[in-house]
mmCIF file with all atom_site columns, C-alpha atoms in Angstrom:
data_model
loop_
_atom_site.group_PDB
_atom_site.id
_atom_site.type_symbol
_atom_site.label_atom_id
_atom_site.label_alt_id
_atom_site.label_comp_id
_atom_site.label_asym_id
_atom_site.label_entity_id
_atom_site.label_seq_id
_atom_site.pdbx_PDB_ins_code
_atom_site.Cartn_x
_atom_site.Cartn_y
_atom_site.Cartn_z
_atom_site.occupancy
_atom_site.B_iso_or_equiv
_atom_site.pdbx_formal_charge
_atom_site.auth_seq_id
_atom_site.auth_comp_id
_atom_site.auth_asym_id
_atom_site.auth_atom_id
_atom_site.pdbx_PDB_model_num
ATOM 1   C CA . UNK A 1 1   ? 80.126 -7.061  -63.969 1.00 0.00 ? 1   UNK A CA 1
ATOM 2   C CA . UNK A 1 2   ? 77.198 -9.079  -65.447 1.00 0.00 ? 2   UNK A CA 1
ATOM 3   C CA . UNK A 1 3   ? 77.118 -9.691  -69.111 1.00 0.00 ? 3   UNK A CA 1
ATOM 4   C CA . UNK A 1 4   ? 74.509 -9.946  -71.524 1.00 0.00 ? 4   UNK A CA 1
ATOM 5   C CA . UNK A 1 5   ? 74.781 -12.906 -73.654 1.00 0.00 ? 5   UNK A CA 1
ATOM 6   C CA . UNK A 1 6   ? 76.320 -10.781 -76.990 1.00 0.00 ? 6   UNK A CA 1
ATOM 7   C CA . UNK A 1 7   ? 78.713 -9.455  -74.434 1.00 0.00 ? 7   UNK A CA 1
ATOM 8   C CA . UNK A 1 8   ? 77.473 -6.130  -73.462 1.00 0.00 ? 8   UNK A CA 1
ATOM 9   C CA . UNK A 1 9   ? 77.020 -4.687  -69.873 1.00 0.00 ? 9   UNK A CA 1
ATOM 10  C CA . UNK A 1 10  ? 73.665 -5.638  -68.716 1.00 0.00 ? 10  UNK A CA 1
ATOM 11  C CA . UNK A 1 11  ? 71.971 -3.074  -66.398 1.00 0.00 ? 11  UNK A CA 1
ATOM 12  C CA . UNK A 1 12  ? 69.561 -3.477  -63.052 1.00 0.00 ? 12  UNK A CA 1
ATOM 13  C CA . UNK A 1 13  ? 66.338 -3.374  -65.242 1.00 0.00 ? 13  UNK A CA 1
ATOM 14  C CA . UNK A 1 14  ? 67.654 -6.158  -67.295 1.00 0.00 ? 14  UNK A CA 1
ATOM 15  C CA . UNK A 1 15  ? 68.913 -7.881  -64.624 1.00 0.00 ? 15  UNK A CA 1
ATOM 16  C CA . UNK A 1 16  ? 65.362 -6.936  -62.448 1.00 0.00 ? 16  UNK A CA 1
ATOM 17  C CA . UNK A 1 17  ? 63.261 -8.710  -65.918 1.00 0.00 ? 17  UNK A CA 1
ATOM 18  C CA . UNK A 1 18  ? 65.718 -11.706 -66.033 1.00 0.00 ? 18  UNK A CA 1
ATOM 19  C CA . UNK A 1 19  ? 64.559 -12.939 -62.285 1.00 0.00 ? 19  UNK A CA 1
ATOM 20  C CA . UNK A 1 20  ? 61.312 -12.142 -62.626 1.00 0.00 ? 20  UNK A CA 1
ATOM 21  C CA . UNK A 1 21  ? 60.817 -14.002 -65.840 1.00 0.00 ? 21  UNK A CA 1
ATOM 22  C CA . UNK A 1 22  ? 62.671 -17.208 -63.885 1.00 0.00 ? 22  UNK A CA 1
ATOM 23  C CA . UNK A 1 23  ? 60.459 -16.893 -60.887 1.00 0.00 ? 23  UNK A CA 1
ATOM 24  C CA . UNK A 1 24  ? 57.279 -16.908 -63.201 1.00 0.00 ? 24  UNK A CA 1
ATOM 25  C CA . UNK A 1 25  ? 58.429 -20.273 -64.665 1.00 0.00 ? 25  UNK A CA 1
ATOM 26  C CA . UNK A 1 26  ? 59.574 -21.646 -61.269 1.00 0.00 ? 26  UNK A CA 1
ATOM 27  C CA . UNK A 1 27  ? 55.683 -20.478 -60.664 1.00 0.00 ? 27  UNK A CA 1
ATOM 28  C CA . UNK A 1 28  ? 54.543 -22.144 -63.861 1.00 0.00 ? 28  UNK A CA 1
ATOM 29  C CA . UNK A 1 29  ? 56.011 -25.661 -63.244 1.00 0.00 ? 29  UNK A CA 1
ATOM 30  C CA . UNK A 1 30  ? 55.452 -26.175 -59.097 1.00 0.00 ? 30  UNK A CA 1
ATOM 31  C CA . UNK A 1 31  ? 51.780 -26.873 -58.495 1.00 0.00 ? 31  UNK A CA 1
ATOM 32  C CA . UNK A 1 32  ? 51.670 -24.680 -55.249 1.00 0.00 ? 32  UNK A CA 1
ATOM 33  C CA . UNK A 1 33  ? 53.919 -21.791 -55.710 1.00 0.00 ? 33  UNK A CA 1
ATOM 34  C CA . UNK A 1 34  ? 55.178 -20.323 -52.346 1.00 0.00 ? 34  UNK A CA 1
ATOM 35  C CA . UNK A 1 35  ? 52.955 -17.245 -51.498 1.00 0.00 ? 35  UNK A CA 1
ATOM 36  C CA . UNK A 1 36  ? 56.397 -15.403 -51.071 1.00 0.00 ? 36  UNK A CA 1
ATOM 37  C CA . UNK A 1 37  ? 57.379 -15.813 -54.876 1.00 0.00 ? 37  UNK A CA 1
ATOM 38  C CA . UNK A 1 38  ? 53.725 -14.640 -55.926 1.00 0.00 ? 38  UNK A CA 1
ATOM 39  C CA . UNK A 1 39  ? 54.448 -11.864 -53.871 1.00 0.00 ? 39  UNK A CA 1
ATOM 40  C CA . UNK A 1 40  ? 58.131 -11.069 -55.063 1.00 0.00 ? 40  UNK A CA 1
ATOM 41  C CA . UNK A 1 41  ? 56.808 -11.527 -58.827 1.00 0.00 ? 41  UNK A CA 1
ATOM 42  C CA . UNK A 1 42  ? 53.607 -8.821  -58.815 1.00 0.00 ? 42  UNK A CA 1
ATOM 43  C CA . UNK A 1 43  ? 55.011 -5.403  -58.178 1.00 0.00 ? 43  UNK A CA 1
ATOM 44  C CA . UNK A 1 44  ? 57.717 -6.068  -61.092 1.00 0.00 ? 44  UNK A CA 1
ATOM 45  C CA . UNK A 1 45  ? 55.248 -6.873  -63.930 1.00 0.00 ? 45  UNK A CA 1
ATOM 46  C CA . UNK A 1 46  ? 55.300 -3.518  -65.191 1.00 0.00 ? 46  UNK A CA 1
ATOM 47  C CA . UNK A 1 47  ? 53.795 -3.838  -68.966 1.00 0.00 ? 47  UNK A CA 1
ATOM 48  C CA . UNK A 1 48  ? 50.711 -5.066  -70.282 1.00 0.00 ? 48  UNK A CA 1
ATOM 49  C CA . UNK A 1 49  ? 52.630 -8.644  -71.672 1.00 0.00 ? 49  UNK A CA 1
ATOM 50  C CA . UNK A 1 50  ? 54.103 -8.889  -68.209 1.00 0.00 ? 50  UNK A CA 1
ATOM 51  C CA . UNK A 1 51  ? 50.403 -8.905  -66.316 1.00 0.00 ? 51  UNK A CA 1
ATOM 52  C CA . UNK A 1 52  ? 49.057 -10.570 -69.200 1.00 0.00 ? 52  UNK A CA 1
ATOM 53  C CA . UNK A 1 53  ? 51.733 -13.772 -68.670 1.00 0.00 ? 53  UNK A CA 1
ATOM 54  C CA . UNK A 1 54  ? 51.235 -13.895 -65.429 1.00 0.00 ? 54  UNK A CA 1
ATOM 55  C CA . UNK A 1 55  ? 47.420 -13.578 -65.310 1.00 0.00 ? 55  UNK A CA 1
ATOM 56  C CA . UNK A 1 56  ? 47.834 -16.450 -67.672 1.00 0.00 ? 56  UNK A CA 1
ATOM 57  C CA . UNK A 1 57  ? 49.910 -18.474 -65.470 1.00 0.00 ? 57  UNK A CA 1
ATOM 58  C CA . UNK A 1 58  ? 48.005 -18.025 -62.129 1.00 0.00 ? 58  UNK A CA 1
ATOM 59  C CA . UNK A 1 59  ? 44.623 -18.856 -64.508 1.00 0.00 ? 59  UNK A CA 1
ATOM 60  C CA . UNK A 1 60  ? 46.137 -22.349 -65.757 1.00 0.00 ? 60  UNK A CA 1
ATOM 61  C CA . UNK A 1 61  ? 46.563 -22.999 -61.971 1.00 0.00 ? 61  UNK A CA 1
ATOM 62  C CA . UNK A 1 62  ? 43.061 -22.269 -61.139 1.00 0.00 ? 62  UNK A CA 1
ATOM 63  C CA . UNK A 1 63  ? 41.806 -24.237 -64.392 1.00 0.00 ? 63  UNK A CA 1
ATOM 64  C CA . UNK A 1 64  ? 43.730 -27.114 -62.599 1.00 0.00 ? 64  UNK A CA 1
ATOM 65  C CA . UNK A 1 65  ? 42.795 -27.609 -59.876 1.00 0.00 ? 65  UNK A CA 1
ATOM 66  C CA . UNK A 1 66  ? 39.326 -28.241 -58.007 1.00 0.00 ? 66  UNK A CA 1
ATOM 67  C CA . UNK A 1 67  ? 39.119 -25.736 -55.723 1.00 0.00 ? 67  UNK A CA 1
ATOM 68  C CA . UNK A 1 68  ? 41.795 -23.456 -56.198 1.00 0.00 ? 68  UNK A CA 1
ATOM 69  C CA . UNK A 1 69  ? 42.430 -21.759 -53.502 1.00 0.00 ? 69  UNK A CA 1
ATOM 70  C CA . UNK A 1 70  ? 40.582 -17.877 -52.464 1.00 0.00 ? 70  UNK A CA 1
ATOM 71  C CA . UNK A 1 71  ? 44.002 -16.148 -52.599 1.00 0.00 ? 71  UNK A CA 1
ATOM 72  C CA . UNK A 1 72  ? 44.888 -17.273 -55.957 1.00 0.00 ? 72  UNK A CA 1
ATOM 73  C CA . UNK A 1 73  ? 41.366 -16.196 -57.173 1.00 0.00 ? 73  UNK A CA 1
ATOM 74  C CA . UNK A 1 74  ? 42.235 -12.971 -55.681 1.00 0.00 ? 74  UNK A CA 1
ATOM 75  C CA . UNK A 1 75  ? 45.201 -12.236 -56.681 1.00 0.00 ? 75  UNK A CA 1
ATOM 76  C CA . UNK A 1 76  ? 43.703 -13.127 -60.416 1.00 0.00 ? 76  UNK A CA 1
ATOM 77  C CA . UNK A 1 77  ? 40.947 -10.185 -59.329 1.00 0.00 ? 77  UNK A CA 1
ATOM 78  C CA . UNK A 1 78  ? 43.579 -7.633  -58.788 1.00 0.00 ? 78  UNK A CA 1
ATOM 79  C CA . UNK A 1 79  ? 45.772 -8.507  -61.981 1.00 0.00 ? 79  UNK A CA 1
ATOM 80  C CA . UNK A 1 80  ? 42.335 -8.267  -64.426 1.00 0.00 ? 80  UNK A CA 1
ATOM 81  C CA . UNK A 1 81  ? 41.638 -4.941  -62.573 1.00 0.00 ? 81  UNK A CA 1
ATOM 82  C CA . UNK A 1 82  ? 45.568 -3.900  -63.439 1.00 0.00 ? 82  UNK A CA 1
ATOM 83  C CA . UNK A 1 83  ? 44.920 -5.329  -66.868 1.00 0.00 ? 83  UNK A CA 1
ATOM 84  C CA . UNK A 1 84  ? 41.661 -3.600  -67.269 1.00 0.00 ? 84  UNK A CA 1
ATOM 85  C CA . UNK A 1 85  ? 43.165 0.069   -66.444 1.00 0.00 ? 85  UNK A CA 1
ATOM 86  C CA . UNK A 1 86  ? 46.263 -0.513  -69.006 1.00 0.00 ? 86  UNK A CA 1
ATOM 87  C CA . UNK A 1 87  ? 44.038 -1.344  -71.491 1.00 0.00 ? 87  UNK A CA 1
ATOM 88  C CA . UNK A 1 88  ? 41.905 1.518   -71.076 1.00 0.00 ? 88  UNK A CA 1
ATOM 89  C CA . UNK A 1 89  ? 44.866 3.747   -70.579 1.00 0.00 ? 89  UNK A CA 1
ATOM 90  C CA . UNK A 1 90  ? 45.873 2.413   -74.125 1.00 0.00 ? 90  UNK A CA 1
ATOM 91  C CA . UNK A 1 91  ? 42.412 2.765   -75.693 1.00 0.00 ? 91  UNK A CA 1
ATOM 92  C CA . UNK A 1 92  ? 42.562 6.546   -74.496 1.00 0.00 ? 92  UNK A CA 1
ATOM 93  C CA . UNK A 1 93  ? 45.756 7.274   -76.028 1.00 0.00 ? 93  UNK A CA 1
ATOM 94  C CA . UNK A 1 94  ? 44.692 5.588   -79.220 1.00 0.00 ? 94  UNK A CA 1
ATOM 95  C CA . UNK A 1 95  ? 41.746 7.747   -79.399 1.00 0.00 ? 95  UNK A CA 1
ATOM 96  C CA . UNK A 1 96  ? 44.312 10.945  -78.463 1.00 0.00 ? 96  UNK A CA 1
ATOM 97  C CA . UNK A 1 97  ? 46.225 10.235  -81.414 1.00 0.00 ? 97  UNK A CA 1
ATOM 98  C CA . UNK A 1 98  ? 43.922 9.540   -83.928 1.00 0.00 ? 98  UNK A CA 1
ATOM 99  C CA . UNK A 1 99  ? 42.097 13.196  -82.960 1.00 0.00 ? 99  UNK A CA 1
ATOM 100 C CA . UNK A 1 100 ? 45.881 14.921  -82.872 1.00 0.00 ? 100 UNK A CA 1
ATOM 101 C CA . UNK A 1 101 ? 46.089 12.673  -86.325 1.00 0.00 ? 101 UNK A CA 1
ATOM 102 C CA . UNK A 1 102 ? 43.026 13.747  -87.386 1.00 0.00 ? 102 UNK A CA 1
ATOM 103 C CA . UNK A 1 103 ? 43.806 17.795  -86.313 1.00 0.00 ? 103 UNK A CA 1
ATOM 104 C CA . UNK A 1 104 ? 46.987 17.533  -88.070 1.00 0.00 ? 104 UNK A CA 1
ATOM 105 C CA . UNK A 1 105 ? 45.047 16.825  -91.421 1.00 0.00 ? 105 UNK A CA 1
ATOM 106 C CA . UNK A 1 106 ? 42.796 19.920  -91.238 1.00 0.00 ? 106 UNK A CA 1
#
């Protein structure tokens, strides 16, 4: 059984976070990460930090390099888009709680 470090059971999401957080600094220090870690790495960033850390990481690699390659400026499309609908999800449930908030007060 895998441990967390305080010595408690550590579970599949934990365990799912932990390799995805390596892979996006293996993807941070190579200069050309492997299309197949890019790949492995995207359908587990599941919060709004997650796509915004990686989104940050695949954006340093563009600001270094000449031409950075199509598919890395794609992939960058599709994470802003991802971005974009969380934070407009967010801004909607904002506004839903400030009217409940607002109801509640009446």
């Amino acid at each position: 059984m895998t441990t967390t470090r305080n010595g408690g059971a550590m579970n599949a999401t934990a365990l799912r976070k932990r390799v995805t957080e390596g892979l996006i600094r293996e993807i941070d220090e190579v200069q050309f990460p492997s299309v197949t870690m890019l790949n492995r790495v995207e359908p587990e960033l599941a919060t709004r930090d997650d796509l915004a850390t990686y989104a940050e990481t695949l954006v340093k690699k563009v600001e270094a390099a000449r031409y950075p390659s199509i598919s890395l400026l794609n992939r960058l499309d599709s994470l802003f888009g991802r971005l974009d609908q969380l934070e407009q999800l967010e801004r909607r449930q904002q506004r839903e709680s400030a009217r409940n908030d607002d109801a509640g007060e009446d």
